[in-house]
mmCIF file of C-alpha atoms and ligand atoms in Angstrom:
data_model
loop_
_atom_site.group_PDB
_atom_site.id
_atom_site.type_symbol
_atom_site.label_atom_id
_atom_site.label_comp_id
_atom_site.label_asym_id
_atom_site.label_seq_id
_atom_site.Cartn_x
_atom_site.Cartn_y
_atom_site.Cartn_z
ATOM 1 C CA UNK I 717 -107.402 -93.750 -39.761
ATOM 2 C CA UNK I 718 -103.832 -94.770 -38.656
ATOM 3 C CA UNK I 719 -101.273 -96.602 -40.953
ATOM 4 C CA UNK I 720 -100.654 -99.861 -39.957
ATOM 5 C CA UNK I 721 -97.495 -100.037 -42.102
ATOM 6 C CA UNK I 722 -94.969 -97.105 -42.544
ATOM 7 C CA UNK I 723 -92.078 -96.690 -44.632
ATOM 8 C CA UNK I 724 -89.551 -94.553 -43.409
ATOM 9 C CA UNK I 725 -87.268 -92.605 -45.798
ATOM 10 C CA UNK I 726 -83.502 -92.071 -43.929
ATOM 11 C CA UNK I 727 -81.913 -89.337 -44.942
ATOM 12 C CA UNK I 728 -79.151 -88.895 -41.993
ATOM 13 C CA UNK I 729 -76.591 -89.480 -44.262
ATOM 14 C CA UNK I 730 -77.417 -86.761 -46.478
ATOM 15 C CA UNK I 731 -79.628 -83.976 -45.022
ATOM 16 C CA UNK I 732 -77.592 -84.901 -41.615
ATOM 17 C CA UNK I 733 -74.508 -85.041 -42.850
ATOM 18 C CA UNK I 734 -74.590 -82.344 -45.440
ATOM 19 C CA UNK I 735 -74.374 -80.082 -42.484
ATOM 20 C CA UNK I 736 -71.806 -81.624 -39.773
ATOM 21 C CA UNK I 737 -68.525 -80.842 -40.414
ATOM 22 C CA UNK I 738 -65.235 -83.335 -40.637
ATOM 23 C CA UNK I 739 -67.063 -86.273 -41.704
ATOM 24 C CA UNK I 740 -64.391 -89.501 -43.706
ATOM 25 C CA UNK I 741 -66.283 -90.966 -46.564
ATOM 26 C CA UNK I 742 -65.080 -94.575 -44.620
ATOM 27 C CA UNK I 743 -67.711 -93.362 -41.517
ATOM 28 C CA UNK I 744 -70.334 -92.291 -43.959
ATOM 29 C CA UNK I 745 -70.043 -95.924 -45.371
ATOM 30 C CA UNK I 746 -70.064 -97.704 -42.060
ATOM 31 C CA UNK I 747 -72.762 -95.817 -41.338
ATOM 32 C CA UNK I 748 -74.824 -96.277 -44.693
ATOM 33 C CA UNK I 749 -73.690 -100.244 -43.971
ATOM 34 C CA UNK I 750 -75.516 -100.044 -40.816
ATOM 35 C CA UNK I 751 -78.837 -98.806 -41.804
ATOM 36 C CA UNK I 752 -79.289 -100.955 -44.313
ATOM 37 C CA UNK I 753 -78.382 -103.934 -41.736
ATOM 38 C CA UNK I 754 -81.105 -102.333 -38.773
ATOM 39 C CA UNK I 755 -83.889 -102.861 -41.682
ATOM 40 C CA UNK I 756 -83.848 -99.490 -43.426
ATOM 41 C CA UNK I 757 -84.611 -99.586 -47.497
ATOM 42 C CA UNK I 758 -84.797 -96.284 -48.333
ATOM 43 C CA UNK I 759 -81.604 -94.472 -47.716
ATOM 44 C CA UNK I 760 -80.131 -90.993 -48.776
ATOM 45 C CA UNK I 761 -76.766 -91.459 -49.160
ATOM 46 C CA UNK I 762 -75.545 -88.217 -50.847
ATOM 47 C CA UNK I 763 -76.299 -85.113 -52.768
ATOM 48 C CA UNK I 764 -74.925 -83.988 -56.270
ATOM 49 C CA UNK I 765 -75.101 -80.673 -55.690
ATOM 50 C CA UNK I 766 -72.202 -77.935 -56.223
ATOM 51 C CA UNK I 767 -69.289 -78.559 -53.751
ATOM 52 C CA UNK I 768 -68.947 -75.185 -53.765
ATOM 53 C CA UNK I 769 -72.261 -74.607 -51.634
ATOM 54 C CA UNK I 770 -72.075 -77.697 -49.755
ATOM 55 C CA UNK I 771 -68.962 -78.970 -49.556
ATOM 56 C CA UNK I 772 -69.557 -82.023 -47.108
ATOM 57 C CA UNK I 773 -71.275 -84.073 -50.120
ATOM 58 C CA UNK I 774 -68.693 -83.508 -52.533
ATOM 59 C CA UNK I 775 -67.954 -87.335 -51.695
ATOM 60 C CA UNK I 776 -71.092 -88.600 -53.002
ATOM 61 C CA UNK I 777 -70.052 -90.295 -56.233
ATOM 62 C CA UNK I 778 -67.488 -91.879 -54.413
ATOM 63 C CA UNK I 779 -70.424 -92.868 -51.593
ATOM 64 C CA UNK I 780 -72.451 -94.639 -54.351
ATOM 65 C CA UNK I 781 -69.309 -96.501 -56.073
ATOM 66 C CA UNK I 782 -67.966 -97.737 -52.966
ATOM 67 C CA UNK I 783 -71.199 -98.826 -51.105
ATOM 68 C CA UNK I 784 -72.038 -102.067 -50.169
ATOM 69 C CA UNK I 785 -75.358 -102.264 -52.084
ATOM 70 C CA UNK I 786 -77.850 -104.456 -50.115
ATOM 71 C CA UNK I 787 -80.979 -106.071 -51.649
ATOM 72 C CA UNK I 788 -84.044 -104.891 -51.524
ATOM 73 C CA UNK I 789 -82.705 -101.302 -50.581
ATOM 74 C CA UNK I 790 -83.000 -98.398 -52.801
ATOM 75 C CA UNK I 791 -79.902 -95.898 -52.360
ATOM 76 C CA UNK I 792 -80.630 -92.498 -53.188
ATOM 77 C CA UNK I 793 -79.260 -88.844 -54.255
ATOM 78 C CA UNK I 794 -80.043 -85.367 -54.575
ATOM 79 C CA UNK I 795 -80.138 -83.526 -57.905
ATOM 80 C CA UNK I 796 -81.194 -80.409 -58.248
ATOM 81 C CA UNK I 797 -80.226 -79.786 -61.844
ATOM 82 C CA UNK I 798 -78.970 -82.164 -65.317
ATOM 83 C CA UNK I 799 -75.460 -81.823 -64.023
ATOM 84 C CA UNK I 800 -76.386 -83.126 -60.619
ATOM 85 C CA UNK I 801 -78.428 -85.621 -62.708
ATOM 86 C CA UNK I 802 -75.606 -86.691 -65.040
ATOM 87 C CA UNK I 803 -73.218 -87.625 -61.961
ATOM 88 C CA UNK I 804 -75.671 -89.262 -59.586
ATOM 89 C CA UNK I 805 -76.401 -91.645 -62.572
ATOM 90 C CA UNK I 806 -72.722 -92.489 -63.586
ATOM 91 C CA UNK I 807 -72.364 -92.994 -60.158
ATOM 92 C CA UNK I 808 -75.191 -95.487 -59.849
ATOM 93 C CA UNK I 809 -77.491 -93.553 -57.741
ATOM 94 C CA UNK I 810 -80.781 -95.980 -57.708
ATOM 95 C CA UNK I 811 -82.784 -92.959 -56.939
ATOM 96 C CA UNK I 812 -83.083 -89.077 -57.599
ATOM 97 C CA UNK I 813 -84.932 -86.123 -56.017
ATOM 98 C CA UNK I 814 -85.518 -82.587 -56.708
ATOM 99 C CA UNK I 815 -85.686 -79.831 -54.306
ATOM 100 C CA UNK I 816 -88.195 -76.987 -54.736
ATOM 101 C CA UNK I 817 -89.676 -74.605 -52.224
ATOM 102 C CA UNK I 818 -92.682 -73.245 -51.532
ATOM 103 C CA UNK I 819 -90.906 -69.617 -50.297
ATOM 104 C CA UNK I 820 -89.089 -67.886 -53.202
ATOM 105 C CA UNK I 821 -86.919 -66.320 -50.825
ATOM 106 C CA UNK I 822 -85.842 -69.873 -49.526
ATOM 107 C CA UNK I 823 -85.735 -70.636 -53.054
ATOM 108 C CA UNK I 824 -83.807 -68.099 -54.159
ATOM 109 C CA UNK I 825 -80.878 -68.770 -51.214
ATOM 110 C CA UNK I 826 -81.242 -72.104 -51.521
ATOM 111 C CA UNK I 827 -80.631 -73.206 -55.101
ATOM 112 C CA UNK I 828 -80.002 -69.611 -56.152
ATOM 113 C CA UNK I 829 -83.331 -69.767 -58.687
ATOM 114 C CA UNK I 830 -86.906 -68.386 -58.350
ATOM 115 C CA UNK I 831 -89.333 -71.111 -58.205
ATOM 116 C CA UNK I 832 -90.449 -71.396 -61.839
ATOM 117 C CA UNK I 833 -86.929 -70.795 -62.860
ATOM 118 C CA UNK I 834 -86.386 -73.965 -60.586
ATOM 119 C CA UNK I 835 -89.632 -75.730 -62.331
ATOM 120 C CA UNK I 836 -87.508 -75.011 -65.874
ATOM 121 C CA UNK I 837 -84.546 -76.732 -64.379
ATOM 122 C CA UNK I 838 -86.125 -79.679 -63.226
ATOM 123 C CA UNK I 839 -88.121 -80.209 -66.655
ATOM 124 C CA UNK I 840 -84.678 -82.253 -67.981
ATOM 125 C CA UNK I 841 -83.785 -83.702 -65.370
ATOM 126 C CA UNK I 842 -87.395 -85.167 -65.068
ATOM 127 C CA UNK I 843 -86.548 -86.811 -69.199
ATOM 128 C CA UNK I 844 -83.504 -87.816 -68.435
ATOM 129 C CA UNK I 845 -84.346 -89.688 -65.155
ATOM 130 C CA UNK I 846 -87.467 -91.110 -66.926
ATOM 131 C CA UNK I 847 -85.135 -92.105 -69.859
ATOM 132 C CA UNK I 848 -83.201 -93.943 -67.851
ATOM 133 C CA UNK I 849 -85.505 -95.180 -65.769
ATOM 134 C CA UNK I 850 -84.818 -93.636 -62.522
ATOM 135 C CA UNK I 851 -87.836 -92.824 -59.869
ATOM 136 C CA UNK I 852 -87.723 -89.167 -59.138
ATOM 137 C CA UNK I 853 -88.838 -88.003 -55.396
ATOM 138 C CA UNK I 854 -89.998 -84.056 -55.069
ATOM 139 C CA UNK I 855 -89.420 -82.353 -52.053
ATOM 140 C CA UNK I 856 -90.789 -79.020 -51.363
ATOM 141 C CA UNK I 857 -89.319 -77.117 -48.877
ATOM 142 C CA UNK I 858 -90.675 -74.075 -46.271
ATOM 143 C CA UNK I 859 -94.155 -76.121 -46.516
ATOM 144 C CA UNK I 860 -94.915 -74.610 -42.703
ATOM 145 C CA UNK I 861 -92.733 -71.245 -42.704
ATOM 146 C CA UNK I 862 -89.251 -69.677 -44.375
ATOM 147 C CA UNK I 863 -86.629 -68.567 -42.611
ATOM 148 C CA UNK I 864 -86.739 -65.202 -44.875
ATOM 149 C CA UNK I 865 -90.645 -65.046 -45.112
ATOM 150 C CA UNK I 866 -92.483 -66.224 -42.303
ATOM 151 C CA UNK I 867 -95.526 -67.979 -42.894
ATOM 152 C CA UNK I 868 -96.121 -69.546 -45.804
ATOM 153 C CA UNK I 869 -99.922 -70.060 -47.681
ATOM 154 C CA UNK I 870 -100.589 -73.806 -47.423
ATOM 155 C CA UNK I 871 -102.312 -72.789 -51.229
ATOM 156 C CA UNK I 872 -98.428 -72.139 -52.262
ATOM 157 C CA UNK I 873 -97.394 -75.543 -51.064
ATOM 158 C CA UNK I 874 -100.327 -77.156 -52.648
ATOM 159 C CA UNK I 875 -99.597 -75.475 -55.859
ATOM 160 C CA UNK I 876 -96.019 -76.320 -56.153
ATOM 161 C CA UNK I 877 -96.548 -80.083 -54.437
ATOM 162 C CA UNK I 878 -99.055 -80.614 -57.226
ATOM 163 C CA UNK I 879 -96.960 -78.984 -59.885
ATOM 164 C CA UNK I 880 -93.574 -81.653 -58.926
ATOM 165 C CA UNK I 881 -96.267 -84.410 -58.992
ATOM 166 C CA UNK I 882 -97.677 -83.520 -62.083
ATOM 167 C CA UNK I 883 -93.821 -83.454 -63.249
ATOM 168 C CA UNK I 884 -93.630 -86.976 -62.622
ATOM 169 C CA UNK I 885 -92.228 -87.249 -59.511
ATOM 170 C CA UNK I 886 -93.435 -90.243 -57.832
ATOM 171 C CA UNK I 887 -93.699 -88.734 -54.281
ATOM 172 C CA UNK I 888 -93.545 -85.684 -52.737
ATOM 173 C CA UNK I 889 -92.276 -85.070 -49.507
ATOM 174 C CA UNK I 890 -92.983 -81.710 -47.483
ATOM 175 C CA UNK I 891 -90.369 -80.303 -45.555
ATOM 176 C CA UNK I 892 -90.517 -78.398 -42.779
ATOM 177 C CA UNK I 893 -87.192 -77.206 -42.704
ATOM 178 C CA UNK I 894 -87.281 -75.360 -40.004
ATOM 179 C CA UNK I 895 -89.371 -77.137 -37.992
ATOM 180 C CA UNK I 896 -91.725 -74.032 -36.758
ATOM 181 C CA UNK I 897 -95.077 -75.985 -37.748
ATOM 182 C CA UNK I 898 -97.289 -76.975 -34.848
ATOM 183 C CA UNK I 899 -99.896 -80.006 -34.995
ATOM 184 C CA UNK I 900 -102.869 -78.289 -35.862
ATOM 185 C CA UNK I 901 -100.713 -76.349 -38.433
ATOM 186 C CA UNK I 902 -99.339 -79.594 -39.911
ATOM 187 C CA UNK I 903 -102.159 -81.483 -40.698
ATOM 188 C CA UNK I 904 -104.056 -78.651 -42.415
ATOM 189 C CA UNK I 905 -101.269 -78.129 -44.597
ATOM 190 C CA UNK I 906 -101.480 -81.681 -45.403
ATOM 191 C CA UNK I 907 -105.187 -82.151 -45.563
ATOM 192 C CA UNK I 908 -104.897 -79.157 -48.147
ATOM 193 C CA UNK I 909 -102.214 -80.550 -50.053
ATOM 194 C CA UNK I 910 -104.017 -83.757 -50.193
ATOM 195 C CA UNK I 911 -106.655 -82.096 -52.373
ATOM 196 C CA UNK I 912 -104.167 -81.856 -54.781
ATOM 197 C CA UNK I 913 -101.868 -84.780 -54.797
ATOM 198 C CA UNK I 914 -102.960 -88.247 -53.405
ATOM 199 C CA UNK I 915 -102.233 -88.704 -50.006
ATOM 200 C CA UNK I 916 -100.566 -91.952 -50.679
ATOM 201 C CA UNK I 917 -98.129 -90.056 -53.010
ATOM 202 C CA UNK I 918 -96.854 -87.528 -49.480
ATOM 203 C CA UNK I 919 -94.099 -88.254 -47.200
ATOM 204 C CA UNK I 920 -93.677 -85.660 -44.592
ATOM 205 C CA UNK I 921 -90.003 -84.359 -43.618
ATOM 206 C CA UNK I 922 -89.855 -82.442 -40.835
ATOM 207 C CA UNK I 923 -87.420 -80.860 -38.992
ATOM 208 C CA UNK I 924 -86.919 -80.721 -35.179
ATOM 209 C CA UNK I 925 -86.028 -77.482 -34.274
ATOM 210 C CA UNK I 926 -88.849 -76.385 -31.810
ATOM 211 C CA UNK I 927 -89.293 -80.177 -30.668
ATOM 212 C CA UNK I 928 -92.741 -80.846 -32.466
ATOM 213 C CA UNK I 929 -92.084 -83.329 -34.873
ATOM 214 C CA UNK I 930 -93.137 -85.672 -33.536
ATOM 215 C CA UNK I 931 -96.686 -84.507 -32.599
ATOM 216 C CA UNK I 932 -96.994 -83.064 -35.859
ATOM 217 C CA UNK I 933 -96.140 -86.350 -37.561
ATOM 218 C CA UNK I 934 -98.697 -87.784 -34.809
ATOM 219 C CA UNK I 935 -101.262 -85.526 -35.470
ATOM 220 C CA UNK I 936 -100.897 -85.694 -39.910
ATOM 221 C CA UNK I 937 -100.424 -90.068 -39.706
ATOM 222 C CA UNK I 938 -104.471 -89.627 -39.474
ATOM 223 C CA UNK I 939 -104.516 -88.231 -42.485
ATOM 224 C CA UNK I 940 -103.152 -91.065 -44.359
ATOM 225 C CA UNK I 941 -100.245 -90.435 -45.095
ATOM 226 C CA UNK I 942 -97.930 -93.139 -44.397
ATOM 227 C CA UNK I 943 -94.164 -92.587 -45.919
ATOM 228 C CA UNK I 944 -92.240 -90.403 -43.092
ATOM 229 C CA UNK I 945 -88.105 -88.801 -43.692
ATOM 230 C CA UNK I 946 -86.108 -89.161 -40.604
ATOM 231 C CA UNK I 947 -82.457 -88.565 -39.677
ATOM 232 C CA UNK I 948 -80.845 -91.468 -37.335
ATOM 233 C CA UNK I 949 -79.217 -89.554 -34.730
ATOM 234 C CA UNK I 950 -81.441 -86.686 -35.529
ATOM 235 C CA UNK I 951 -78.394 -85.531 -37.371
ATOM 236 C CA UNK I 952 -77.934 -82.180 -39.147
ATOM 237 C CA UNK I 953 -80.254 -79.610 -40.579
ATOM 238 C CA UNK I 954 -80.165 -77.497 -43.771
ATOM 239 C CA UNK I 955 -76.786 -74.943 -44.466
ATOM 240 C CA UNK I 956 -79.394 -72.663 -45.857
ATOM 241 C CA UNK I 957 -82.031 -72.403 -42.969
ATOM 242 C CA UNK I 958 -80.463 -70.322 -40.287
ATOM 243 C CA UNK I 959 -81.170 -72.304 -36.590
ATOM 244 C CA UNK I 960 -82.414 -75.356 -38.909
ATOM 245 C CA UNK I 961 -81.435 -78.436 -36.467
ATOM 246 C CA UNK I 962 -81.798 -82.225 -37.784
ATOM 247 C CA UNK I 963 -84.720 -83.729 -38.928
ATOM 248 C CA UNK I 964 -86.634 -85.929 -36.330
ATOM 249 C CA UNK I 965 -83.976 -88.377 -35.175
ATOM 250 C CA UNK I 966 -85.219 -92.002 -36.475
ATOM 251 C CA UNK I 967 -84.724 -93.537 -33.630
ATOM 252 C CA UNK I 968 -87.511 -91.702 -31.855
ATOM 253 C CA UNK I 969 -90.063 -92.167 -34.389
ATOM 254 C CA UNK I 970 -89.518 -95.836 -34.596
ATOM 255 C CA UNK I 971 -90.175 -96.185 -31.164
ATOM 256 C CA UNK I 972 -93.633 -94.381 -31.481
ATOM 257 C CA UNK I 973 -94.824 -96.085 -34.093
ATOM 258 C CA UNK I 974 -93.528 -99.226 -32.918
ATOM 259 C CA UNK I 975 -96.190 -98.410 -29.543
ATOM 260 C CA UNK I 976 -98.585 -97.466 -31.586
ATOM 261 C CA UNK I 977 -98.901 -100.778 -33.012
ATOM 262 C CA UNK I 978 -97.739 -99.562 -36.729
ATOM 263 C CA UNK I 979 -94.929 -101.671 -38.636
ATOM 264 C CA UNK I 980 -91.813 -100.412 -39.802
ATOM 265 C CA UNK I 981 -89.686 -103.020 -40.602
ATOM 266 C CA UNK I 982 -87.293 -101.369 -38.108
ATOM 267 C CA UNK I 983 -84.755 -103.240 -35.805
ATOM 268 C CA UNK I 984 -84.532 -100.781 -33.018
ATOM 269 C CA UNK I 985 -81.593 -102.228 -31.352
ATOM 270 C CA UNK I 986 -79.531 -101.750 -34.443
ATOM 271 C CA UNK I 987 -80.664 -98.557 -35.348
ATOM 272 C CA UNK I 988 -79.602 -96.752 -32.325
ATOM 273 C CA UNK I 989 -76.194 -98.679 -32.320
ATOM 274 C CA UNK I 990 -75.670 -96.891 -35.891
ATOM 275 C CA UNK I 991 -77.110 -93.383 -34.652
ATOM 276 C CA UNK I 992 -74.710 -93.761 -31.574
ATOM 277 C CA UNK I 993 -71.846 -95.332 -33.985
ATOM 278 C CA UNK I 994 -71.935 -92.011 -36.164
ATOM 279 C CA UNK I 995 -72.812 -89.715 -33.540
ATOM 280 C CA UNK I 996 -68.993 -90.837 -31.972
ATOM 281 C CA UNK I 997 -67.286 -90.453 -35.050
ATOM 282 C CA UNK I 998 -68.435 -86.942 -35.167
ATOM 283 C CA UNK I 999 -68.028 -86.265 -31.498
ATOM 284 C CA UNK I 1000 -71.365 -84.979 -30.360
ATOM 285 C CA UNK I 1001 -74.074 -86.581 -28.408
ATOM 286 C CA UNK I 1002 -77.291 -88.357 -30.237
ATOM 287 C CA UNK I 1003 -80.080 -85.791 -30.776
ATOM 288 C CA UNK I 1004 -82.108 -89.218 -30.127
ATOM 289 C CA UNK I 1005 -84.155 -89.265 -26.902
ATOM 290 C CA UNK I 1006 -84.696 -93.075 -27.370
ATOM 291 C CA UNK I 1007 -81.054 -93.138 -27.655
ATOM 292 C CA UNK I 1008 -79.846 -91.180 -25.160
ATOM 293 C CA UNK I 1009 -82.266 -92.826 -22.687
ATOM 294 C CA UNK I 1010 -81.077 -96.751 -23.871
ATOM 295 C CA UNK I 1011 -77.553 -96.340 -23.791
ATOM 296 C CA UNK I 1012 -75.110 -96.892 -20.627
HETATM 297 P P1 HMG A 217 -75.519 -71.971 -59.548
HETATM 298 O O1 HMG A 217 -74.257 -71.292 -59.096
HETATM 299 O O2 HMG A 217 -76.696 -71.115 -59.867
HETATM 300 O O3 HMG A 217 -75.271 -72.979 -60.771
HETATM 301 O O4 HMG A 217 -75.930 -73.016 -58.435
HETATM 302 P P2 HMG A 217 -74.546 -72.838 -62.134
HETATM 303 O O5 HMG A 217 -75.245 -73.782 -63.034
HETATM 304 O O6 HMG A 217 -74.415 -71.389 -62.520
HETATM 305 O O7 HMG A 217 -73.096 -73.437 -61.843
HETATM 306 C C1 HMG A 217 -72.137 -72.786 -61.023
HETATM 307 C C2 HMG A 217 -70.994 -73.750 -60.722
HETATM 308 O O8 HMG A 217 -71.472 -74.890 -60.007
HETATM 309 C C3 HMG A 217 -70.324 -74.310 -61.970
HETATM 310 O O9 HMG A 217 -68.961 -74.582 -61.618
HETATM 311 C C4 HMG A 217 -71.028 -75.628 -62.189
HETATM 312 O O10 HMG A 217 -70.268 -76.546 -62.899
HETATM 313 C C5 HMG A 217 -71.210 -76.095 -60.758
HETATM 314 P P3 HMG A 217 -67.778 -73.544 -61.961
HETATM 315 O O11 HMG A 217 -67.873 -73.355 -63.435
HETATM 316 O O12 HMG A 217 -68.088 -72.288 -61.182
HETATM 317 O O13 HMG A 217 -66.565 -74.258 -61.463
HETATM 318 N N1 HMG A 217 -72.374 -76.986 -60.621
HETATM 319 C C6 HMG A 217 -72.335 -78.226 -60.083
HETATM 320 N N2 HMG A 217 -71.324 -78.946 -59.569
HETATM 321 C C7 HMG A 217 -71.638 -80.184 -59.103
HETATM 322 N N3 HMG A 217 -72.881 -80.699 -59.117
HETATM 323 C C8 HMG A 217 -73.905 -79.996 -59.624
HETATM 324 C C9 HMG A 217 -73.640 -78.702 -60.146
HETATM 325 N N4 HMG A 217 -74.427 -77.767 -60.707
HETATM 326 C C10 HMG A 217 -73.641 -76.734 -60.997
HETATM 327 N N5 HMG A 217 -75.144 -80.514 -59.648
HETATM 328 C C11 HMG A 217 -76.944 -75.044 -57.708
HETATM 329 C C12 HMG A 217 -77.082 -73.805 -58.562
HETATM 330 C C13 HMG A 217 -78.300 -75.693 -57.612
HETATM 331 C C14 HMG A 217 -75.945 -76.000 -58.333
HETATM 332 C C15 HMG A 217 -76.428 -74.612 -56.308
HETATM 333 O O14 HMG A 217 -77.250 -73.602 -55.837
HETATM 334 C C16 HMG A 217 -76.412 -75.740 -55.324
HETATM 335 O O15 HMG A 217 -75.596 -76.643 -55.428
HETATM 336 N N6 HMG A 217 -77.328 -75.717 -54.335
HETATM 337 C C17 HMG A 217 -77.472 -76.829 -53.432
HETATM 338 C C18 HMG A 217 -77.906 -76.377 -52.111
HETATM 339 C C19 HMG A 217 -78.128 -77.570 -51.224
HETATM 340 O O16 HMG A 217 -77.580 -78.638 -51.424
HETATM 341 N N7 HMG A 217 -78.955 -77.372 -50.175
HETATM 342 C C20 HMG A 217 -79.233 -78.406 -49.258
HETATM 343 C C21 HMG A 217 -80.127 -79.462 -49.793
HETATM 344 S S1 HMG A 217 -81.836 -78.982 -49.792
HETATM 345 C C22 HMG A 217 -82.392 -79.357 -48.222
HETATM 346 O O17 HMG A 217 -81.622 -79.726 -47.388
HETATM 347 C C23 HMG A 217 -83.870 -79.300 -47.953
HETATM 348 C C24 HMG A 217 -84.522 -80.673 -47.883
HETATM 349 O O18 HMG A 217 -83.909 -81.471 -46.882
HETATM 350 C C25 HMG A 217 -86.014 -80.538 -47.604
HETATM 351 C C26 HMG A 217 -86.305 -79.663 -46.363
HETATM 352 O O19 HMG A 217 -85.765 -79.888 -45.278
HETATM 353 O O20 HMG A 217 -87.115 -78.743 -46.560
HETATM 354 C C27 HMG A 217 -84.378 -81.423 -49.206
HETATM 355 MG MG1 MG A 218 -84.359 -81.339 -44.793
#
């Protein structure tokens, strides 16, 4: 059965912008500003990661000090290690994830760790978050193919969803960061991860690159699942997933859910006016349909 309520998780400003080039921390803010004002509460707004590998968030402390913290949203950050941890908490990061993949090649090129080596990692920044009483998401990544590998076992996803959940991470979203999956594809890979981890604990993050997101979100909302990542804009896609493009733009899947009857707590209006906002500042068109087709 369909949601009637779904939360959607924005990460534009971080899984978009991590891979656009020539972005001010001053736009990042305006556009931050703006999501929270169109209705969003869960918003990405940076990544503690090494600047070295991703140099667009090396801003991201000075994101969370400087942003104008609305109420009732949680702001949230990457960390894929204690380091990562350590900052996004000085910084006042109301929210952490780790990043794990399902491909150890991904893995490997990604956060330059096998998987378990990753799972050691993680283990304290899981006690430190918990000690300070920060909600940990889990993403896994490759959940419906690698770049490097090809397909990947929906078993392997299962295991490692289940292991980050078992961790203590409160939800775990599944990336398809490449966006290869088709429908049927999709919601096997969920119904299969589901017999692992609850279904109410999955968000599903997938990338746009072959132009199925939305179907496959479509065709996986009937499985439960109700907590969905989006990019506004459709902005960006992963510096370590060759041809990666952004995630689905959120535009687009607040207008079908919004005709399908399901609430989102969205202002459409103002959304778009923040994906087109940002997509000026960085001088490319929207990668949103809904926006595209509104806007004179
Ligand atoms: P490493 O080189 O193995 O780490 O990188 P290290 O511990 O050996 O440290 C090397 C250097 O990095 C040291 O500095 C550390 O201090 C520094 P140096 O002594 O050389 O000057 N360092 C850090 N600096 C700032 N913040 C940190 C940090 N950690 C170490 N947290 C590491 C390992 C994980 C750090 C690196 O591989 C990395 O930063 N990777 C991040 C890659 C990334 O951000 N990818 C994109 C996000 S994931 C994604 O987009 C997928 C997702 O959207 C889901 C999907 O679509 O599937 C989530
Ligand atoms: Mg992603």
């Amino acid at each position: 059965m369909m949601p009637t309520k779904v939360s959607i998780f924005e990460v534009g400003a971080r899984d978009g912008l991590q891979n656009e080039k020539a972005v001010t921390t001053a736009d990042k803010l305006l556009l931050i500003d703006k999501l929270g004002a169109a209705g969003l509460t869960r918003i990405e707004a940076g990544s503690f990661v090494s600047p070295k590998w991703v140099p667009q968030m090396a801003d991201s402390a000075e994101i969370f000090k400087r942003l104008n913290k609305r109420s009732g949203v949680v702001y949230s950050a990457l960390t894929p290690n204690l380091k990562g941890l350590e900052l996004a908490l000085d910084a006042g990061a109301d929210e952490v994830a780790i990043f794990g993949a399902a491909s150890q090649s991904f893995s490997q090129r990604n956060i330059n760790c096998s998987i378990e080596e990753s799972i050691e990692r993680f283990i304290p920044v899981m006690e430190r978050a918990s000690a300070s009483n920060v909600r940990v998401r889990g993403y896994v990544s490759c959940v419906l193919g690698c770049p490097y590998e090809g397909d990947i076992a929906v078993s392997e996803v299962a295991r490692v969803a289940e292991i980050l959940y078992k961790m203590g991470c409160y939800e775990i979203s599944l990336g398809d960061t490449i966006g290869v999956g088709t429908a049927k594809n999709a919601r096997n890979m969920v119904e299969a991860v589901a017999n692992k981890v609850p279904v109410d604990k999955l968000a599903l993050h997938f990338h746009d690159t072959y132009g199925q997101a939305l179907a496959n979100i479509l065709a996986c909302l009937e499985t439960g699942v109700s907590v969905i990542d989006s990019s506004v804009a459709g902005l960006g896609g992963c510096p370590y997933a060759k041809g990666a493009s952004g995630n689905l733009a959120t535009e687009d899947l607040v207008y079908m859910l919004h005709g399908l009857g399901i609430d989102t707590g969205i202002e459409l209006q103002q959304l778009i006016d923040a994906g087109n906002s940002i997509s000026r500042a960085i001088g490319r068109a929207s990668g949103s349909k809904v926006a595209l087709a509104t806007t004179a």
